[in-house]
Amino acid sequence: MSRTRNSENQFALDLGDSTPDQHGAVDNAERLASLAETEALLNQWQQAGWIRPLDVGFARLIRQLGEEQGDRPQPLVLLLAALTSHQVGRGHVCVDLTHLLADAGNTLALPPEEPAGPALNDTEATALQGMHPQDLLARVQLADCLAALRASPAVSDGAVPTPLVLNGSRLYLRRFWRYEQRIAEGIRQRLALPSPLAYPNALPAQTLSRALTILFQSKEPVDYQKLACALAARSGFAVITGGPGTGKTTTVVNLLAALQAVAGADPARAGRKVRIRLAAPTGKAAARLNESIGGAVQRLPLAELPGAVQLDDIPTRVTTLHRLLGSRPDTRQFRHHRDNPLLVDILVIDEASMVDVDLMASVFDALPASARLILLGDKDQLASVDAGAVLGELCQRASDAHYTPETAHWLGAITGAELPPNLVDDRGQALDQAVAMLRKSYRFGEDSGIRQLAEAVNTSALTGTMLARIRDSEFDDVVWLNGHGPTSDPEKTLEQICHHAISGTPERFRNKGQGRVVNGETLPPPVGYRHYLEVMANSGLRADSPREAWDTHAAAVLEAFSDFQVLCALRRGPWGVEGLNQRIAQQLMTEKLIDRTEGWYPGRPVLITGNDYNLGLMNGDIGITFRVPWDTTDDGQPKDTLRVAFPSSDAEGGIRWISPSRLQQLETVYAMTVHKSQGSEFNHTCLVLPDRLSPVLTKELVYTGITRARNWFSLITGDTQVFRDSVEQQVIRASGLALRLGES
């Protein structure tokens, strides 16, 4: 497997020629023919903040592994190893070499818009010219990459343990290849399970049909919630996807009631019901599901259902996935795994778009082989922060359904509905038969601006007419605050963001936000952060007020804080979270709503940015800082101290009061990234887009930002064209999960 210096020189000549007008190509070819040059280049990229120390360290590991086995590693292998590690850091599960070689610049996004290191000076920037990946790989062919990788002892097809796995043209870190394998295996195994509901005339299927008729009273020709319940009941694995307000929670509650009815009517089970657990990726998402599912369960017509279904047969307590699996601090391991599986028959995971491949693989590891898994989520939202886009991949074909004629016939027999012909496909895949898409929104009316704008963004149909309508405030619930304004004065726009964050600018909405009626309820006008701080200031509490009164007050303040949120696309710079948090805090202090902007102070909202298992706080939890009179002086007199109030874990009710000194991973949260907002919902959401286009600005990000708004949405842009251009960019994460399942 070793390679001689002569063959390396030939490899260099194969990548370019020595004519003067192609001198740059020769330089790059020589760089890819020399281990020292390649490692020096990777070090330069790291110093410039283009790639991580982890990526360079992984390339060194590959070199060491080859040298230990008597092989001289090819420089191209080291480069591809570092780039594969880099791509995992950007959320990809692998590198598709075909895409990489066709468009290295867009595939890798190097150099990055926001380098992790300090800004380059002119000399450093000049030194890196011509050293971008697209320049280095411009003359490399796929055959070169495959040959070099197959010759490396650090690469295999997965049959033997190697740091890199090559599958077709996809190059993986072995750990992520195994995650993808485990997920695909878990899905295939459940799709292949025989279903007692497969025969429409058998007792289980008849019981399901009766239960669905009782649970769904819709007069529509096709009730997609009812279809989703039927499909999910038939399969050991199911996905229910839909946009905001399409009734995912209602659907899954009815599904669980129907499954309990089927179990209760089964003579072989002697009335024993199935064990069900509900989970979500974050504490915030768990709290939201907990709030909505309790009311939905109370509305179930249980007395009419077959199988003697009782109220406590349908769980209402939602936990985070980490708590469900049993996190072990400082490790990737969980207490529940293949040798210690969960005691569960059905697991429902809400907000599944936020679940990365690592966590999803752990879920499959912890589930008994016979347990049913149901995923809920919006396929069009942003993918998880970490590697993978599991829900998005599973739902790639959901819009057109691709149900086989056999599935369509079964659905007709169970639900009485005839599927539209465009949803039936003779060549439908096994996974298609387990994916249901909800297609009607019950939250937003046809005239809702939030709904129409979200749909326009999601379908890349952001027409000039739509832009004009939001510029001219033609919708009751949507405003583009500077849609007509100049884009040449960024400072003015940033000041506008700060003033909007204080008041919510109700005067810019139609009728100043007054008198708007939704579902028979008159809504209060949109607000900003002044609202929660005024609720906080008007507590009426005294030093001797009982702790319960403080808990009630803190809950009211936390609820008021959720009435408004600024969302950003970026973290750094004046348009990012870091810059806007500082500016908004300064404006709040200027208006005497807070007394300082640094350190800890009453009213400071904080976002937990890492799981803290000792405190029971999870990434994404939000707390508010209070001054409370619970400490005492040496002579026994009450003394004010600061405490941060968080909703209790898993939304069980109550408030947790935690000393600021115990909180380690957090940030102020007047502004948060759109990524961090997933799983949350705010009465009024303001989306801030920067003054220039960036790779992170995609239609998924804009769509997610818009759909965090429950009743009011405002948009502020640094450049009006950036809004439209962002919708033209789409997140495409490299992975092989859909291909694996399509081949089964």
XYZ file of C-alpha atoms in Angstrom:
744
model
C 0.000 0.000 0.000
C 3.018 2.278 0.223
C 3.514 4.927 -2.450
C 6.944 5.933 -3.838
C 8.083 9.515 -4.265
C 8.086 8.981 -8.057
C 4.461 7.952 -8.024
C 3.646 11.018 -5.908
C 5.324 13.225 -8.504
C 3.329 11.506 -11.233
C 0.162 12.103 -9.179
C 1.087 15.785 -9.081
C 1.613 15.908 -12.835
C -1.739 14.204 -13.392
C -3.445 17.115 -11.591
C -1.917 19.911 -13.646
C 0.728 20.724 -16.203
C 3.904 22.749 -16.001
C 3.089 25.492 -18.458
C 3.593 29.014 -17.068
C -0.048 30.057 -17.514
C -1.093 27.243 -15.177
C 1.525 27.845 -12.522
C -1.145 27.930 -9.801
C -2.369 24.500 -10.774
C 1.133 23.099 -10.518
C 1.531 24.619 -7.067
C -1.701 23.029 -5.903
C -0.765 19.698 -7.429
C 2.579 19.774 -5.621
C 0.793 20.678 -2.429
C -1.394 17.569 -2.773
C 1.699 15.458 -3.507
C 3.519 16.435 -0.301
C 2.484 15.425 3.179
C 4.363 18.344 4.685
C 2.708 20.847 2.327
C -0.751 19.409 2.971
C -0.324 19.488 6.752
C 1.033 23.040 6.554
C -2.012 24.049 4.534
C -4.393 22.503 7.069
C -2.579 24.346 9.851
C -3.003 27.622 7.935
C -6.720 26.969 7.535
C -6.994 26.280 11.251
C -5.100 29.445 12.192
C -7.403 31.436 9.917
C -10.448 29.953 11.669
C -11.626 28.116 8.576
C -11.482 24.645 10.122
C -11.264 23.366 13.680
C -8.257 22.017 15.579
C -10.278 18.801 15.758
C -10.257 18.533 11.969
C -6.471 18.988 11.776
C -5.965 16.555 14.632
C -8.032 13.940 12.829
C -5.874 14.282 9.710
C -2.777 13.759 11.869
C -4.374 10.642 13.331
C -4.883 9.249 9.825
C -1.216 9.888 9.028
C -0.074 8.218 12.245
C -2.265 5.201 11.605
C -0.779 4.734 8.141
C 2.801 5.123 9.327
C 2.241 2.625 12.145
C 1.187 0.100 9.511
C 4.191 0.816 7.290
C 2.229 2.855 4.774
C 3.027 6.363 3.569
C -0.362 8.111 3.573
C -1.327 10.017 0.464
C -1.782 13.759 1.042
C -5.173 13.639 -0.669
C -6.392 11.192 1.994
C -5.309 13.579 4.762
C -7.085 16.464 3.051
C -10.306 14.456 2.607
C -10.130 13.241 6.207
C -9.902 16.814 7.522
C -12.730 17.954 5.232
C -14.958 15.064 6.319
C -14.440 16.023 9.954
C -15.136 19.660 9.041
C -18.405 18.712 7.345
C -19.595 16.796 10.401
C -19.006 19.975 12.376
C -21.306 21.764 9.910
C -24.106 19.244 10.381
C -23.398 16.784 7.558
C -23.232 13.062 8.272
C -20.690 12.460 5.497
C -19.015 14.011 2.457
C -20.430 13.126 -0.928
C -17.269 13.182 -3.025
C -19.216 13.700 -6.246
C -20.765 16.915 -4.909
C -17.497 17.965 -3.312
C -15.543 17.799 -6.551
C -18.336 19.412 -8.575
C -18.670 22.446 -6.265
C -16.187 22.466 -3.394
C -16.814 26.116 -2.549
C -20.535 25.740 -1.801
C -20.218 22.214 -0.421
C -17.646 23.201 2.202
C -18.452 26.914 2.633
C -14.729 27.648 2.961
C -13.590 30.254 3.650
C -16.441 30.804 6.120
C -18.466 33.999 6.368
C -17.623 34.211 10.077
C -14.198 32.650 10.766
C -13.823 31.153 14.224
C -10.436 32.824 14.694
C -9.321 36.461 14.535
C -9.733 38.364 11.274
C -6.942 37.843 8.767
C -4.595 40.712 8.014
C -3.742 41.546 4.407
C -0.559 39.474 4.434
C -2.337 36.406 5.786
C -5.223 36.799 3.363
C -2.794 37.080 0.442
C -0.936 33.969 1.611
C -4.171 31.954 1.455
C -5.126 33.061 -2.025
C -5.229 30.068 -4.343
C -5.322 27.718 -1.351
C -9.094 27.448 -1.090
C -10.495 23.911 -1.378
C -12.106 24.698 -4.734
C -8.681 25.665 -6.091
C -6.965 22.594 -4.659
C -9.616 20.153 -5.871
C -10.333 21.762 -9.231
C -8.347 19.140 -11.173
C -8.933 16.150 -8.922
C -11.164 13.441 -10.377
C -13.515 11.184 -8.433
C -11.429 8.193 -9.518
C -8.350 9.803 -7.905
C -10.181 10.170 -4.583
C -11.609 6.662 -4.605
C -8.264 5.097 -5.516
C -6.410 7.001 -2.819
C -8.995 6.170 -0.166
C -9.213 2.477 -1.051
C -5.428 2.226 -0.807
C -5.416 3.670 2.721
C -5.408 1.411 5.796
C -7.496 4.095 7.522
C -10.429 3.488 5.161
C -12.732 0.501 4.711
C -16.266 -0.306 3.624
C -17.223 -0.702 7.272
C -16.560 -4.424 7.503
C -13.441 -3.764 9.580
C -12.983 -0.996 12.162
C -11.285 1.979 10.507
C -11.578 5.712 11.256
C -13.081 6.379 7.812
C -15.740 4.436 5.926
C -16.255 4.708 2.184
C -19.724 3.786 0.927
C -20.047 4.396 -2.790
C -18.988 8.026 -3.207
C -19.852 8.938 0.393
C -17.025 9.254 2.928
C -17.932 8.954 6.620
C -16.305 9.169 9.994
C -16.901 5.651 11.247
C -18.961 6.755 14.229
C -21.451 8.557 11.990
C -21.569 5.681 9.518
C -22.575 3.438 12.428
C -25.256 5.925 13.561
C -26.763 5.911 10.090
C -26.563 2.116 9.958
C -28.313 1.691 13.302
C -31.112 4.089 12.372
C -31.691 2.389 9.016
C -31.635 -1.049 10.622
C -34.090 0.030 13.313
C -36.520 1.491 10.777
C -36.298 -1.485 8.395
C -36.818 -3.934 11.227
C -39.985 -2.144 12.390
C -41.368 -1.703 8.892
C -41.023 -5.455 8.428
C -42.916 -6.365 11.619
C -46.185 -8.193 10.850
C -49.168 -6.050 11.779
C -52.360 -7.499 13.287
C -54.136 -4.586 11.577
C -53.148 -5.668 8.073
C -56.419 -7.496 7.401
C -59.379 -5.058 7.283
C -61.947 -7.729 8.191
C -60.070 -8.979 11.268
C -61.091 -7.874 14.789
C -58.097 -5.538 15.442
C -58.637 -3.635 12.177
C -62.385 -3.426 12.778
C -61.743 -2.080 16.280
C -59.359 0.516 14.865
C -61.911 1.568 12.266
C -64.646 1.995 14.917
C -62.309 3.983 17.179
C -61.258 6.322 14.366
C -64.890 6.919 13.401
C -65.616 7.981 16.987
C -62.470 10.090 17.364
C -62.739 11.973 14.067
C -65.969 13.744 13.229
C -64.707 15.703 10.218
C -67.067 16.080 7.263
C -64.224 16.627 4.802
C -63.871 14.108 1.931
C -60.353 13.272 3.130
C -59.400 13.833 6.785
C -55.618 13.712 6.731
C -55.408 13.471 10.513
C -57.537 10.337 10.389
C -55.410 8.899 7.569
C -52.262 9.631 9.578
C -53.676 7.788 12.588
C -54.564 4.754 10.492
C -51.148 4.577 8.820
C -49.263 5.045 12.084
C -51.393 2.400 13.819
C -50.592 -0.190 11.140
C -46.811 0.204 11.218
C -44.116 -0.429 13.815
C -42.478 2.810 12.681
C -44.328 5.948 11.616
C -43.731 9.605 10.840
C -46.419 12.288 11.078
C -45.315 15.608 9.630
C -47.085 18.907 9.174
C -46.665 22.631 9.510
C -47.720 24.752 12.489
C -51.352 24.370 13.450
C -52.002 21.270 11.338
C -52.953 19.299 14.430
C -49.986 17.037 15.102
C -50.741 16.930 18.833
C -54.454 16.221 18.309
C -53.568 13.512 15.808
C -51.150 11.703 18.087
C -53.514 11.864 21.087
C -56.261 10.300 18.980
C -53.763 7.750 17.677
C -52.783 6.695 21.197
C -56.439 6.406 22.213
C -57.142 4.267 19.146
C -54.159 2.000 19.847
C -55.283 1.546 23.456
C -58.763 0.688 22.179
C -57.308 -1.965 19.878
C -55.182 -3.390 22.715
C -58.094 -3.368 25.155
C -60.371 -5.224 22.726
C -57.793 -7.928 21.990
C -58.751 -11.126 23.867
C -55.137 -12.296 23.776
C -54.101 -9.279 25.871
C -56.836 -9.812 28.449
C -57.475 -6.097 28.635
C -53.822 -5.148 29.192
C -52.992 -1.795 27.657
C -49.796 -0.758 25.919
C -47.079 1.189 27.734
C -46.590 4.621 26.178
C -43.908 7.270 26.701
C -43.808 10.805 25.307
C -40.559 12.682 24.712
C -39.100 15.768 23.014
C -35.498 16.850 22.283
C -35.451 19.890 24.608
C -37.062 20.994 27.843
C -38.862 23.810 26.027
C -40.307 21.442 23.429
C -41.330 19.016 26.177
C -43.066 21.830 28.063
C -44.990 22.931 24.973
C -46.174 19.398 24.220
C -47.073 18.887 27.865
C -49.235 22.019 27.820
C -51.122 21.051 24.678
C -51.490 17.324 25.217
C -53.211 17.547 28.587
C -56.181 19.453 27.188
C -56.398 17.188 24.145
C -56.584 14.083 26.350
C -59.337 15.624 28.464
C -61.437 16.142 25.322
C -61.251 12.500 24.211
C -64.624 10.676 24.027
C -63.196 7.747 26.004
C -66.551 6.406 27.157
C -67.592 5.802 23.550
C -64.434 3.942 22.520
C -64.183 0.164 22.365
C -61.628 -1.551 24.567
C -62.604 0.216 27.831
C -59.993 2.967 27.436
C -59.407 4.916 30.652
C -58.096 8.456 31.111
C -54.824 7.287 32.649
C -54.174 4.993 29.672
C -53.087 8.077 27.698
C -49.965 9.691 29.210
C -49.768 13.455 29.564
C -46.295 13.734 31.092
C -43.611 14.591 28.544
C -39.913 14.171 29.237
C -36.785 15.144 27.352
C -35.081 12.437 25.339
C -31.928 12.750 27.426
C -33.867 12.134 30.640
C -35.826 9.298 29.079
C -32.668 7.517 27.915
C -30.842 8.244 31.169
C -27.985 10.608 30.395
C -24.608 9.981 31.964
C -22.717 13.221 32.595
C -19.582 13.780 30.523
C -20.196 10.779 28.248
C -22.191 9.942 25.149
C -23.519 6.857 26.888
C -27.029 6.384 28.261
C -28.314 4.071 30.971
C -30.773 2.564 28.510
C -29.326 0.656 25.552
C -29.599 -2.756 23.886
C -28.709 -4.612 27.060
C -30.938 -2.439 29.238
C -33.851 -1.378 27.028
C -36.670 0.966 27.934
C -39.838 -0.556 29.358
C -42.076 0.794 26.636
C -44.379 -0.447 23.880
C -44.865 2.886 22.100
C -42.513 5.862 22.089
C -43.657 9.193 20.640
C -41.015 11.851 19.897
C -42.250 15.371 19.177
C -40.190 18.041 17.359
C -38.225 15.231 15.739
C -36.593 17.623 13.250
C -34.319 18.659 16.136
C -33.024 15.119 16.758
C -29.546 14.485 15.315
C -28.229 11.128 14.107
C -26.294 10.482 17.320
C -29.357 10.854 19.543
C -31.679 9.063 17.116
C -29.305 6.098 16.971
C -29.341 6.012 20.787
C -33.150 5.943 20.708
C -33.146 2.882 18.466
C -30.522 1.239 20.676
C -32.707 1.729 23.742
C -35.991 0.545 22.220
C -37.069 -3.086 22.546
C -37.253 -4.769 19.134
C -41.051 -4.959 19.363
C -41.574 -1.331 20.442
C -43.309 1.077 18.109
C -41.671 4.450 17.329
C -43.713 7.462 16.179
C -41.963 10.663 15.095
C -43.786 14.013 14.960
C -42.424 17.183 13.429
C -42.346 19.742 10.671
C -40.213 18.437 7.811
C -39.626 21.962 6.520
C -38.028 23.337 9.691
C -34.315 23.668 10.203
C -32.517 20.410 10.818
C -30.800 19.626 14.107
C -27.888 21.773 15.247
C -25.653 18.702 15.304
C -25.046 16.312 12.423
C -27.934 14.909 10.458
C -31.382 15.786 9.170
C -33.192 12.577 10.023
C -36.794 13.793 9.839
C -36.168 15.756 6.652
C -34.682 12.703 4.946
C -37.509 10.438 6.034
C -40.033 12.940 4.660
C -38.375 13.670 1.304
C -41.295 12.066 -0.548
C -44.062 13.024 1.896
C -45.664 15.777 -0.220
C -46.667 13.308 -2.939
C -47.235 10.439 -0.457
C -46.433 7.588 -2.924
C -48.917 5.212 -1.273
C -49.215 1.910 -3.099
C -52.635 0.769 -4.376
C -52.623 -1.812 -1.574
C -52.139 0.915 1.054
C -54.809 3.074 -0.590
C -57.270 0.166 -0.531
C -56.486 -0.555 3.140
C -56.925 3.116 4.090
C -60.247 3.184 2.290
C -61.432 0.118 4.169
C -60.359 1.478 7.563
C -61.240 5.181 7.202
C -63.861 5.213 4.459
C -61.881 7.824 2.526
C -60.786 7.579 -1.091
C -57.291 8.928 -1.602
C -56.684 11.528 -4.328
C -55.114 9.739 -7.330
C -51.995 11.951 -7.176
C -51.086 10.377 -3.813
C -51.097 6.801 -5.164
C -47.977 5.313 -6.760
C -47.478 1.743 -7.985
C -43.767 2.102 -7.179
C -44.185 3.417 -3.649
C -41.423 2.373 -1.266
C -41.860 0.637 2.094
C -40.995 3.823 3.997
C -43.614 5.812 2.058
C -46.357 3.643 3.545
C -45.398 4.786 7.062
C -45.140 8.554 6.446
C -48.212 10.788 6.751
C -48.381 14.492 5.992
C -51.032 16.731 7.563
C -52.201 19.213 4.957
C -54.698 21.555 6.643
C -53.819 24.324 9.129
C -56.291 24.860 11.963
C -54.285 27.582 13.711
C -54.064 30.113 10.911
C -57.023 31.198 8.820
C -56.849 31.521 5.057
C -56.313 35.275 5.450
C -53.455 34.930 7.944
C -50.335 36.751 6.817
C -48.131 34.436 8.894
C -49.578 31.431 7.101
C -49.344 32.926 3.602
C -45.821 34.214 4.134
C -44.633 30.881 5.555
C -46.138 29.002 2.609
C -44.587 31.432 0.108
C -41.162 30.980 1.703
C -41.511 27.215 1.983
C -42.448 26.815 -1.677
C -39.876 29.379 -2.861
C -42.771 31.455 -4.206
C -41.892 34.776 -2.602
C -43.340 36.885 -5.406
C -43.149 40.635 -5.805
C -46.841 40.805 -4.932
C -46.265 39.048 -1.620
C -43.295 41.292 -0.817
C -45.364 44.367 -1.582
C -48.203 43.183 0.646
C -45.981 42.747 3.675
C -44.175 46.022 2.929
C -47.537 47.827 2.842
C -48.810 46.097 6.031
C -51.790 44.614 4.199
C -51.954 41.709 6.643
C -53.323 42.034 10.158
C -50.532 39.989 11.706
C -47.373 40.704 9.654
C -45.246 43.830 9.207
C -41.949 44.456 7.428
C -40.776 47.392 9.467
C -38.176 48.723 7.043
C -39.321 47.109 3.812
C -39.547 50.517 2.129
C -36.706 52.096 4.097
C -33.141 52.772 2.972
C -30.581 49.993 3.291
C -27.544 52.294 3.196
C -27.689 53.247 6.888
C -27.148 50.094 8.960
C -26.830 52.066 12.190
C -30.320 53.467 11.742
C -31.719 49.997 11.152
C -29.965 48.601 14.243
C -31.443 51.413 16.319
C -34.851 50.568 14.905
C -34.422 46.947 16.036
C -33.667 48.095 19.590
C -36.687 50.417 19.793
C -38.913 47.707 18.308
C -37.619 45.236 20.897
C -38.798 47.527 23.688
C -42.351 48.272 22.522
C -43.175 45.734 19.814
C -44.210 48.737 17.661
C -47.963 48.006 17.691
C -48.628 51.238 15.767
C -47.106 49.685 12.626
C -49.660 46.871 12.526
C -53.093 47.426 10.999
C -55.435 49.177 13.426
C -52.431 49.401 15.776
C -53.009 45.734 16.585
C -56.335 46.538 18.240
C -59.495 44.464 17.991
C -58.047 41.475 16.129
C -60.199 38.380 16.674
C -58.804 34.861 16.229
C -60.955 31.772 16.876
C -63.529 33.930 18.614
C -60.985 35.513 20.983
C -59.929 39.175 20.879
C -56.146 39.362 21.021
C -54.195 42.005 22.941
C -51.945 44.159 20.721
C -48.358 43.012 20.043
C -45.815 43.854 22.732
C -42.044 44.013 23.236
C -39.796 43.476 26.242
C -41.228 46.408 28.183
C -44.241 44.168 28.807
C -42.510 41.451 30.833
C -40.451 43.977 32.792
C -43.596 45.884 33.751
C -45.243 42.628 34.876
C -42.121 41.956 36.898
C -42.115 45.429 38.507
C -45.810 45.270 39.499
C -45.617 42.191 41.690
C -47.183 43.586 44.860
C -44.962 41.189 46.828
C -43.328 41.982 50.169
C -40.405 40.532 52.082
C -42.770 38.320 54.073
C -44.764 37.076 51.057
C -44.891 33.262 50.948
C -42.756 31.322 48.478
C -45.906 30.219 46.622
C -46.676 33.861 45.817
C -43.184 34.314 44.385
C -43.638 31.156 42.314
C -46.904 32.481 40.894
C -45.291 35.841 40.132
C -42.278 34.220 38.428
C -44.567 32.049 36.281
C -46.454 35.170 35.174
C -43.195 36.943 34.267
C -41.925 33.932 32.312
C -45.236 33.782 30.459
C -45.029 37.512 29.699
C -41.453 37.098 28.433
C -42.677 34.517 25.884
C -44.958 37.173 24.377
C -42.043 38.575 22.350
C -38.713 37.342 21.006
C -36.048 38.688 18.650
C -34.616 35.962 16.414
C -31.341 36.283 14.490
C -29.727 34.289 11.721
C -26.172 34.935 12.925
C -24.293 34.696 16.209
C -21.515 37.232 15.675
C -21.385 40.779 14.391
C -23.794 43.695 14.806
C -26.653 41.720 13.204
C -26.045 38.646 15.340
C -27.095 37.539 18.791
C -23.968 38.866 20.500
C -24.245 42.371 19.079
C -28.019 42.735 19.434
C -28.140 41.431 22.994
C -25.742 44.187 24.024
C -27.606 46.914 22.122
C -31.066 45.891 23.350
C -29.845 45.730 26.948
C -28.364 49.204 26.588
C -31.668 50.530 25.242
C -33.577 48.930 28.125
C -31.241 50.623 30.587
C -31.567 53.953 28.770
C -35.331 53.682 29.236
C -34.767 52.764 32.921
C -36.366 49.330 32.558
C -33.226 47.579 33.879
C -30.518 49.055 36.088
C -27.420 47.614 34.383
C -26.360 45.679 31.284
C -23.436 43.587 32.540
C -23.294 40.698 34.982
C -26.367 39.673 36.926
C -29.292 42.048 37.426
C -33.058 41.761 38.016
C -34.880 41.165 34.760
C -31.958 39.562 32.934
C -33.300 36.713 30.763
C -30.884 33.831 30.221
C -30.782 30.872 27.870
C -29.096 27.651 28.983
C -26.670 26.573 26.247
C -25.593 23.171 27.556
C -27.182 20.343 29.501
C -26.567 20.525 33.258
C -27.726 17.231 34.709
C -26.898 18.194 38.282
C -29.272 21.167 38.145
C -31.763 19.452 35.875
C -31.406 22.169 33.246
C -31.316 21.375 29.550
C -29.988 23.190 26.515
C -32.683 25.687 25.473
C -34.233 26.311 28.913
C -35.012 29.996 29.594
C -34.965 31.665 33.016
C -35.481 35.188 34.365
C -33.379 36.802 37.109
C -35.220 38.119 40.198
C -34.196 39.935 43.363
C -35.756 37.996 46.241
C -35.699 38.644 50.036
C -34.898 35.131 51.163
C -31.436 35.460 52.652
C -30.766 36.978 56.051
C -28.072 39.174 57.516
C -25.958 38.129 60.510
C -28.531 39.723 62.832
C -31.417 37.813 61.218
C -32.830 40.604 59.034
C -34.110 39.821 55.510
C -31.530 40.452 52.799
C -32.151 40.692 49.079
C -30.332 38.258 46.816
C -30.507 37.280 43.156
C -32.090 34.054 41.968
C -32.920 32.811 38.470
C -36.409 31.381 38.018
C -36.876 28.459 35.610
C -40.034 26.457 34.915
C -39.720 23.109 36.650
C -38.308 20.229 34.665
C -40.557 18.534 32.125
C -43.260 21.155 32.743
C -44.535 19.424 35.876
C -45.536 22.800 37.280
C -43.862 25.076 39.765
C -40.690 27.112 39.612
C -37.053 26.265 40.294
C -35.015 29.061 41.888
C -31.296 28.720 41.176
C -28.407 30.867 42.348
C -26.585 32.571 39.449
C -23.262 31.274 40.764
C -24.362 27.711 39.983
C -25.126 28.420 36.327
C -22.226 27.713 33.988
C -23.327 27.525 30.341
C -25.673 30.382 29.487
C -26.142 33.608 27.566
C -28.428 36.614 27.731
C -31.434 36.070 25.511
C -33.023 39.309 24.384
C -32.011 37.901 21.006
C -31.547 34.230 20.167
C -30.640 32.378 17.003
C -33.403 30.813 14.953
C -31.746 27.450 15.615
C -32.131 27.917 19.369
C -35.786 28.897 18.945
C -36.822 25.511 17.570
C -39.347 23.824 19.799
C -40.482 27.233 21.070
C -43.363 29.492 20.171
C -43.800 33.198 20.861
C -46.877 35.390 20.705
C -44.898 38.000 18.736
C -41.723 37.082 16.872
C -39.323 39.552 15.256
C -36.971 38.038 12.674
C -33.776 40.022 11.978
C -31.916 39.331 8.737
C -28.462 40.890 8.181
C -27.248 43.299 5.531
C -25.559 40.685 3.356
C -26.228 37.159 2.201
C -24.594 34.301 4.092
C -24.621 30.503 3.621
C -26.624 30.160 6.852
C -29.459 32.244 5.387
C -31.732 29.637 3.859
C -35.412 29.161 3.238
C -35.506 26.638 6.115
C -34.127 29.254 8.507
C -36.558 31.946 7.341
C -39.495 29.513 7.430
C -38.572 28.368 10.939
C -38.284 31.974 12.127
C -41.690 32.906 10.707
C -43.433 29.858 12.156
C -42.191 30.568 15.681
C -44.852 33.338 15.693
C -48.225 32.436 17.154
C -50.157 35.666 16.531
C -47.820 38.468 15.375
C -44.752 38.510 13.144
C -42.396 41.392 12.350
C -39.445 41.448 9.971
C -36.435 43.777 9.962
C -33.735 43.428 7.317
C -30.324 44.982 6.891
C -30.869 44.799 3.126
C -34.278 44.221 1.565
C -32.824 41.975 -1.148
C -31.306 39.616 1.440
C -34.806 38.458 2.429
C -35.616 37.341 -1.085
C -32.173 35.890 -1.746
C -32.270 33.853 1.479
C -35.351 31.983 0.312
C -33.483 30.883 -2.813
C -30.902 29.034 -0.695
C -31.749 25.624 0.721
C -30.192 23.373 3.360
C -28.935 20.140 1.832
C -27.130 17.916 4.307
C -25.038 15.074 2.998
C -26.269 11.712 4.249
C -27.101 8.263 2.961
C -30.089 7.389 5.177
C -32.787 7.923 2.556
C -30.771 5.961 0.002
C -30.330 3.049 2.416
C -34.036 2.900 3.124
C -34.951 3.311 -0.535
C -32.837 0.276 -1.375
C -34.606 -1.934 1.183
